[in-house]
XYZ file of N, CA and C in Angstrom:
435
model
N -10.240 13.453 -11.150
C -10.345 12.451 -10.120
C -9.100 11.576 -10.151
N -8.376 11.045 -9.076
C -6.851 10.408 -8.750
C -7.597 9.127 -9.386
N -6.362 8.605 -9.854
C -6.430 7.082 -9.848
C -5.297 6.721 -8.727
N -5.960 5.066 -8.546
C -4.468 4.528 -7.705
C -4.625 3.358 -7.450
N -3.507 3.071 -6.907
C -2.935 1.038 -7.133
C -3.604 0.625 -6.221
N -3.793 -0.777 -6.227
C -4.091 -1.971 -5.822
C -3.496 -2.698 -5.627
N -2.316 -2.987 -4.456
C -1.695 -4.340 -4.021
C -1.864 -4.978 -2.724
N -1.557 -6.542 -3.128
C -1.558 -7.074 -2.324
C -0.143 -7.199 -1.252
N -0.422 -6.962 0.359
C 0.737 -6.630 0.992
C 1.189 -8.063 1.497
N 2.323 -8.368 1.402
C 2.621 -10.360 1.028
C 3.472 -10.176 2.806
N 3.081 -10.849 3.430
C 3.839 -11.043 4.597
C 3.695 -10.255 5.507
N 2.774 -9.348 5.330
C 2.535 -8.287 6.972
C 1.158 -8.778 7.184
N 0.475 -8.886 8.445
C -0.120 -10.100 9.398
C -0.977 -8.652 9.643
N -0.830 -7.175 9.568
C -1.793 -6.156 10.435
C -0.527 -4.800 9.759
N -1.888 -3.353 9.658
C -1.379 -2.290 9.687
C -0.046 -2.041 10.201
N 0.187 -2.561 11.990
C 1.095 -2.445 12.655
C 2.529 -3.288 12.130
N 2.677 -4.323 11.459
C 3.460 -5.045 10.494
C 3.611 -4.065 9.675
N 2.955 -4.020 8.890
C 3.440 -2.991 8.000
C 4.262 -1.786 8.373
N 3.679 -1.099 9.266
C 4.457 -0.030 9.745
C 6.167 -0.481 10.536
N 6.071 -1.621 11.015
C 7.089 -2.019 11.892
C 8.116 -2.074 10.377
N 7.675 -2.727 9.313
C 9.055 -2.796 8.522
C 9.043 -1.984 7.649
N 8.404 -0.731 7.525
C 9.092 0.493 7.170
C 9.880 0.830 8.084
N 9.219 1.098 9.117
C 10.649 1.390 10.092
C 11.703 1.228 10.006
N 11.959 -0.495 9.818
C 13.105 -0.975 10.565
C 13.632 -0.751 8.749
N 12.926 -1.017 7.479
C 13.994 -0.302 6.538
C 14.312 0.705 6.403
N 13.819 2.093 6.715
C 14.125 3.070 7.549
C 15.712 3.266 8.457
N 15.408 2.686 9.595
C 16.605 2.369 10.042
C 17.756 1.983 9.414
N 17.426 0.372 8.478
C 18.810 0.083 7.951
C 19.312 1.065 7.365
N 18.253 1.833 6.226
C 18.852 3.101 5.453
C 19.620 4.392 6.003
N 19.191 4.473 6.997
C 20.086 5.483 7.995
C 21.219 4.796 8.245
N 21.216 3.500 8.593
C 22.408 2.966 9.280
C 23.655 2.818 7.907
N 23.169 2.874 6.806
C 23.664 2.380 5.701
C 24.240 4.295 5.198
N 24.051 5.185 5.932
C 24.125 6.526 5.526
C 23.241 7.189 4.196
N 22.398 6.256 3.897
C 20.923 6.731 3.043
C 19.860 7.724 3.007
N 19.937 8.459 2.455
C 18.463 9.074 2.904
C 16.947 8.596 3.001
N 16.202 7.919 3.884
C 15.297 7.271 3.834
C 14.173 7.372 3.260
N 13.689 6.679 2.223
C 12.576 6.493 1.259
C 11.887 5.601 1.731
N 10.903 5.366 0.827
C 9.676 4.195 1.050
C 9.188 3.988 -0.124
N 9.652 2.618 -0.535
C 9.047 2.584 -2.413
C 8.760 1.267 -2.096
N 8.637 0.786 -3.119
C 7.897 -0.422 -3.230
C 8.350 -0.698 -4.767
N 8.935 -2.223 -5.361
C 9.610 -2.292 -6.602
C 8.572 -3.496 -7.562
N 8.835 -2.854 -8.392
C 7.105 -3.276 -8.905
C 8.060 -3.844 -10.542
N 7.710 -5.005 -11.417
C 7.901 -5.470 -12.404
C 7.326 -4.427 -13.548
N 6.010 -4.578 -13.223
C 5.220 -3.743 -14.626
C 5.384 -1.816 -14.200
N 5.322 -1.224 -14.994
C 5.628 0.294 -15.124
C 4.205 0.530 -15.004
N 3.490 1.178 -14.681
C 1.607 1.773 -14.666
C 1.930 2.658 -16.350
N 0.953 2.110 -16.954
C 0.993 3.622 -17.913
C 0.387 4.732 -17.944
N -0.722 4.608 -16.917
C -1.323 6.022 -16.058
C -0.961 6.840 -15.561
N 0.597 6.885 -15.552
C 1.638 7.628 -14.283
C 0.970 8.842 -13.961
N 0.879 9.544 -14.969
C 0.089 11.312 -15.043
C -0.952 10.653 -13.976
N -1.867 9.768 -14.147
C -3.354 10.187 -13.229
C -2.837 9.780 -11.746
N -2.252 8.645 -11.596
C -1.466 8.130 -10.737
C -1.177 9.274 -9.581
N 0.042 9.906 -10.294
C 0.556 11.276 -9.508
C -0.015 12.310 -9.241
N -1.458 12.436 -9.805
C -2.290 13.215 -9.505
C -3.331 13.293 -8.209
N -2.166 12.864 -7.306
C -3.227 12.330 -5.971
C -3.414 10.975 -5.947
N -3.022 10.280 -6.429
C -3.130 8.423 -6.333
C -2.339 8.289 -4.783
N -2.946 6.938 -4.687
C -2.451 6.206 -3.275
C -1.670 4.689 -3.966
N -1.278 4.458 -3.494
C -1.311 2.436 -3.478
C -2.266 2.209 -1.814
N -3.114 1.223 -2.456
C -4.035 0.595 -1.481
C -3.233 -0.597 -1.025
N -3.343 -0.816 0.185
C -2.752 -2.592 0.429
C -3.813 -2.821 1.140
N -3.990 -4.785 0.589
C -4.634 -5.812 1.025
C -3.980 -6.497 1.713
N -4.507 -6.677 2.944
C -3.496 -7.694 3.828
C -4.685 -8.398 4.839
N -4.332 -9.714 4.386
C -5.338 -10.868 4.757
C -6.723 -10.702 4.385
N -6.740 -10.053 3.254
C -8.033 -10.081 2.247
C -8.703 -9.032 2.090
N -8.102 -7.900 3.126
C -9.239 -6.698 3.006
C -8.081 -5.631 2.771
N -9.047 -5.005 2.154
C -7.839 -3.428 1.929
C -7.868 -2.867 3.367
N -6.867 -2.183 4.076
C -6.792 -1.922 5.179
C -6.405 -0.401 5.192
N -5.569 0.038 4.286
C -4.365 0.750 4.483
C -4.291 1.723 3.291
N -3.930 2.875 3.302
C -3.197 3.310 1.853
C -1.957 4.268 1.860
N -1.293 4.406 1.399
C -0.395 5.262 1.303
C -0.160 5.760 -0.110
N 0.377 7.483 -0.146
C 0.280 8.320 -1.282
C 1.260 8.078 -1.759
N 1.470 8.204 -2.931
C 2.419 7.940 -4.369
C 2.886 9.454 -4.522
N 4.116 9.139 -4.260
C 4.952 10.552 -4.699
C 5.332 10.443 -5.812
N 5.978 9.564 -5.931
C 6.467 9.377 -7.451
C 6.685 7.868 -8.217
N 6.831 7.669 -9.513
C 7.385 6.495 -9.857
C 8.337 6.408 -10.871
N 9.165 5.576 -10.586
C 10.756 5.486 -10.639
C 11.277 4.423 -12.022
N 10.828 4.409 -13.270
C 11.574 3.279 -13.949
C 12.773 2.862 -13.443
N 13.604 1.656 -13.901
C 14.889 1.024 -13.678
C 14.775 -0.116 -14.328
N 16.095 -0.291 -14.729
C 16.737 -1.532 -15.331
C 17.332 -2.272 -14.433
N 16.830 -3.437 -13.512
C 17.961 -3.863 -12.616
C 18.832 -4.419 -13.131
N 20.196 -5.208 -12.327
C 21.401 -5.829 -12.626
C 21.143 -7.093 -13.808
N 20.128 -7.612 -13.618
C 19.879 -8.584 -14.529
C 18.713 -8.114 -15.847
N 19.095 -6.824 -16.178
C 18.568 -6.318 -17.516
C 17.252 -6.453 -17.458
N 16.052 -6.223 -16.357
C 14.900 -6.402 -16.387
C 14.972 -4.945 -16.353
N 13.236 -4.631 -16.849
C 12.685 -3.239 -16.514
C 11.710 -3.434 -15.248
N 11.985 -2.385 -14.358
C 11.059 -2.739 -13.449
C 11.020 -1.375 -12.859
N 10.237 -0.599 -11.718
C 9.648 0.872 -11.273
C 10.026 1.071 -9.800
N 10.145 1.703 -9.339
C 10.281 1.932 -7.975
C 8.708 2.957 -7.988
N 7.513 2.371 -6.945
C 6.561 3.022 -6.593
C 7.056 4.025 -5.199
N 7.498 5.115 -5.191
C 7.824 6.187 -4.455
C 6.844 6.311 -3.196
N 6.831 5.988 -2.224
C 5.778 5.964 -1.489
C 5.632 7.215 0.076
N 4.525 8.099 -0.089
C 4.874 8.724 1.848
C 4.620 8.170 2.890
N 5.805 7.737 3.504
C 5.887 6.639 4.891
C 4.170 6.593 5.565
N 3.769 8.009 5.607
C 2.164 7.800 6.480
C 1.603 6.810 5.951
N 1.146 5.828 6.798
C 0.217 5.212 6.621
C -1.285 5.513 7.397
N -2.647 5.445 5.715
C -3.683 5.714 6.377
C -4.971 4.804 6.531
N -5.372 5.007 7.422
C -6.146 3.631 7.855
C -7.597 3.835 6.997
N -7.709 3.059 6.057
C -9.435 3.017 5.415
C -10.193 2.195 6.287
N -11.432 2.505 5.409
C -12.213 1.422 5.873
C -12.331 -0.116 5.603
N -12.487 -1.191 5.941
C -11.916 -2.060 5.191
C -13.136 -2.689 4.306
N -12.493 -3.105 3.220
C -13.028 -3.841 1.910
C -13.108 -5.304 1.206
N -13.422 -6.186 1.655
C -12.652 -7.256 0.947
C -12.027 -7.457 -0.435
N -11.288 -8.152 -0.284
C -10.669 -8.474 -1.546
C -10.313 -10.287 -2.029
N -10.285 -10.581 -3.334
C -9.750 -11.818 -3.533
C -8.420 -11.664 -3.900
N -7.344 -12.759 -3.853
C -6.095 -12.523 -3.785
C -6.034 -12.962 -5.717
N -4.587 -11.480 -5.881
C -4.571 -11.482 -7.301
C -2.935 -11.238 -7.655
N -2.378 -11.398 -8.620
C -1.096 -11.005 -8.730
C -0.937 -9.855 -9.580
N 0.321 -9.228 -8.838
C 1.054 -7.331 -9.364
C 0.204 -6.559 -8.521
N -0.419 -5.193 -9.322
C -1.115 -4.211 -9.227
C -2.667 -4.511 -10.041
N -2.992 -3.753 -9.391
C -4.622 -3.358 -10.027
C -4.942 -1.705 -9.892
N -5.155 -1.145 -10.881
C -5.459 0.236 -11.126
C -6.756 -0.061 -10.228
N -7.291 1.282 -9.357
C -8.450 1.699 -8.461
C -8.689 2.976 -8.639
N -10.232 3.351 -9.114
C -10.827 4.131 -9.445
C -11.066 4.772 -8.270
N -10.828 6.368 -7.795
C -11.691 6.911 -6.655
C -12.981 6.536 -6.418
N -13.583 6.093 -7.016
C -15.458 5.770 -6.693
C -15.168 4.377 -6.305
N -14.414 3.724 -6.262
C -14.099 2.196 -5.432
C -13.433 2.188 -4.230
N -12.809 3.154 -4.455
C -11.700 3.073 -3.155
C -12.630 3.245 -1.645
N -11.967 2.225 -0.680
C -12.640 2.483 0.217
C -12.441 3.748 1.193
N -13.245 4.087 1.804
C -12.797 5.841 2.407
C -11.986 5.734 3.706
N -11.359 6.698 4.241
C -10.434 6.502 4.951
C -11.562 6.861 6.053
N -10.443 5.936 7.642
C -11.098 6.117 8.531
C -10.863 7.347 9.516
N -12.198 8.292 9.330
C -11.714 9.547 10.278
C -12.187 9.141 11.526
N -12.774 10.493 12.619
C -12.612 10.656 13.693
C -13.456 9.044 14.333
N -14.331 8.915 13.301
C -15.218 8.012 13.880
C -14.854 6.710 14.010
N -13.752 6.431 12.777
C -13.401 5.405 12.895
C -12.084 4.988 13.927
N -11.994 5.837 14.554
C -10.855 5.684 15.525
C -10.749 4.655 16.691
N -12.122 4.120 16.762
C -12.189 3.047 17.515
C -11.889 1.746 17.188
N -12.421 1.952 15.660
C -11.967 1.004 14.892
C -10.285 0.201 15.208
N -9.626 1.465 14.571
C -8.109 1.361 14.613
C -7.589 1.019 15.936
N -8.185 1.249 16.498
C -7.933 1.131 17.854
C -7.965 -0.593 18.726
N -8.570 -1.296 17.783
C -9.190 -2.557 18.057
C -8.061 -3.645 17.701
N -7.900 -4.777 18.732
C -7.184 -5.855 18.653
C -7.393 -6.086 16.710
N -6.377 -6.475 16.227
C -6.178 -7.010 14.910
C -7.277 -8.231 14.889
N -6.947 -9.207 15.590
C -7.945 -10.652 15.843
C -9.484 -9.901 15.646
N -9.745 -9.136 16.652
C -11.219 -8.538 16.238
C -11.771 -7.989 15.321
N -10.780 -6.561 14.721
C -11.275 -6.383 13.578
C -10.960 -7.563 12.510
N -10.566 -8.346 12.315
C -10.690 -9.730 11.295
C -12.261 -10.309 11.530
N -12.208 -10.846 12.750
C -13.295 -11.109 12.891
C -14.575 -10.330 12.485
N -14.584 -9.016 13.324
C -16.067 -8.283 12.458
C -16.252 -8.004 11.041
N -15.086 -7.854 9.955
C -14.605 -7.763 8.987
C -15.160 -9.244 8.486
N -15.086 -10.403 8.707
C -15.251 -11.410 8.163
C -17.226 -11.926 8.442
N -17.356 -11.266 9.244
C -18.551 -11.486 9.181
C -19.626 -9.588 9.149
N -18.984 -9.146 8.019
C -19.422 -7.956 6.960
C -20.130 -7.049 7.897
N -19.184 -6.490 9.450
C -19.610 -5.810 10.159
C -18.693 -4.701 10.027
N -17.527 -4.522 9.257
C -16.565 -3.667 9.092
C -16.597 -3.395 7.862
């Protein structure tokens, strides 16, 4: 069974935020002659990596509920310029829409067990996704989502 992360997504307002600034780092990276990735730079190293890569996601919370996940390709130790150790979480640009979950706000990562994770939204939930951001908050906040 995968394990996988738990973060909180700091400054994107909706799924569609999120996606807008992969993009546009995307872009810079092309514009910069890069080959375009999607990581995410994380302080602490996971020491689960093996279960991690075994099908793990990183989950993001954004405005309290898990919304979102995307799969973990890989993870990246590094030493940055100022002699810290810190990881590059390797990420595949898809983003997939769960169901949403609440959450309380916490700092780093949090390891997530498959039997917690919330399930992604298929055909049915397409209406869902489909719904003004403002609304799904709203039904979400009063434990209809």
């Amino acid at each position: 069974m995968a394990l996988h992360l738990l973060k909180l997504c700091v400054g994107a307002e909706s799924i569609e935020d999120l996606a807008a600034h992969i993009e546009w780092r995307f872009s810079t990276m092309r514009a910069q002659g890069l080959e375009p990735e999607q990581f995410h730079t994380t302080r602490m190293l996971p020491k689960r990596m093996d279960e991690l890569l075994d099908g793990g996601s990183l989950y993001w919370v954004i405005k309290g509920n898990v919304q979102v996940r995307q799969r973990l390709k890989d993870i990246r130790p590094f030493i940055d310029g100022e002699g810290i150790s810190r990881c590059n979480l390797v990420l595949h640009p898809e983003l997939i829409a769960t169901n949403w979950q609440p959450r309380r706000p916490f700092q780093g990562w949090r390891y997530l067990v498959s039997a917690d994770a919330p399930a992604d939204l298929g055909s049915t939930g397409a209406e869902i996704a489909d719904m003004p951001m403002e609304m799904r908050q709203e039904l979400a906040s009063l434990g209809l989502l």
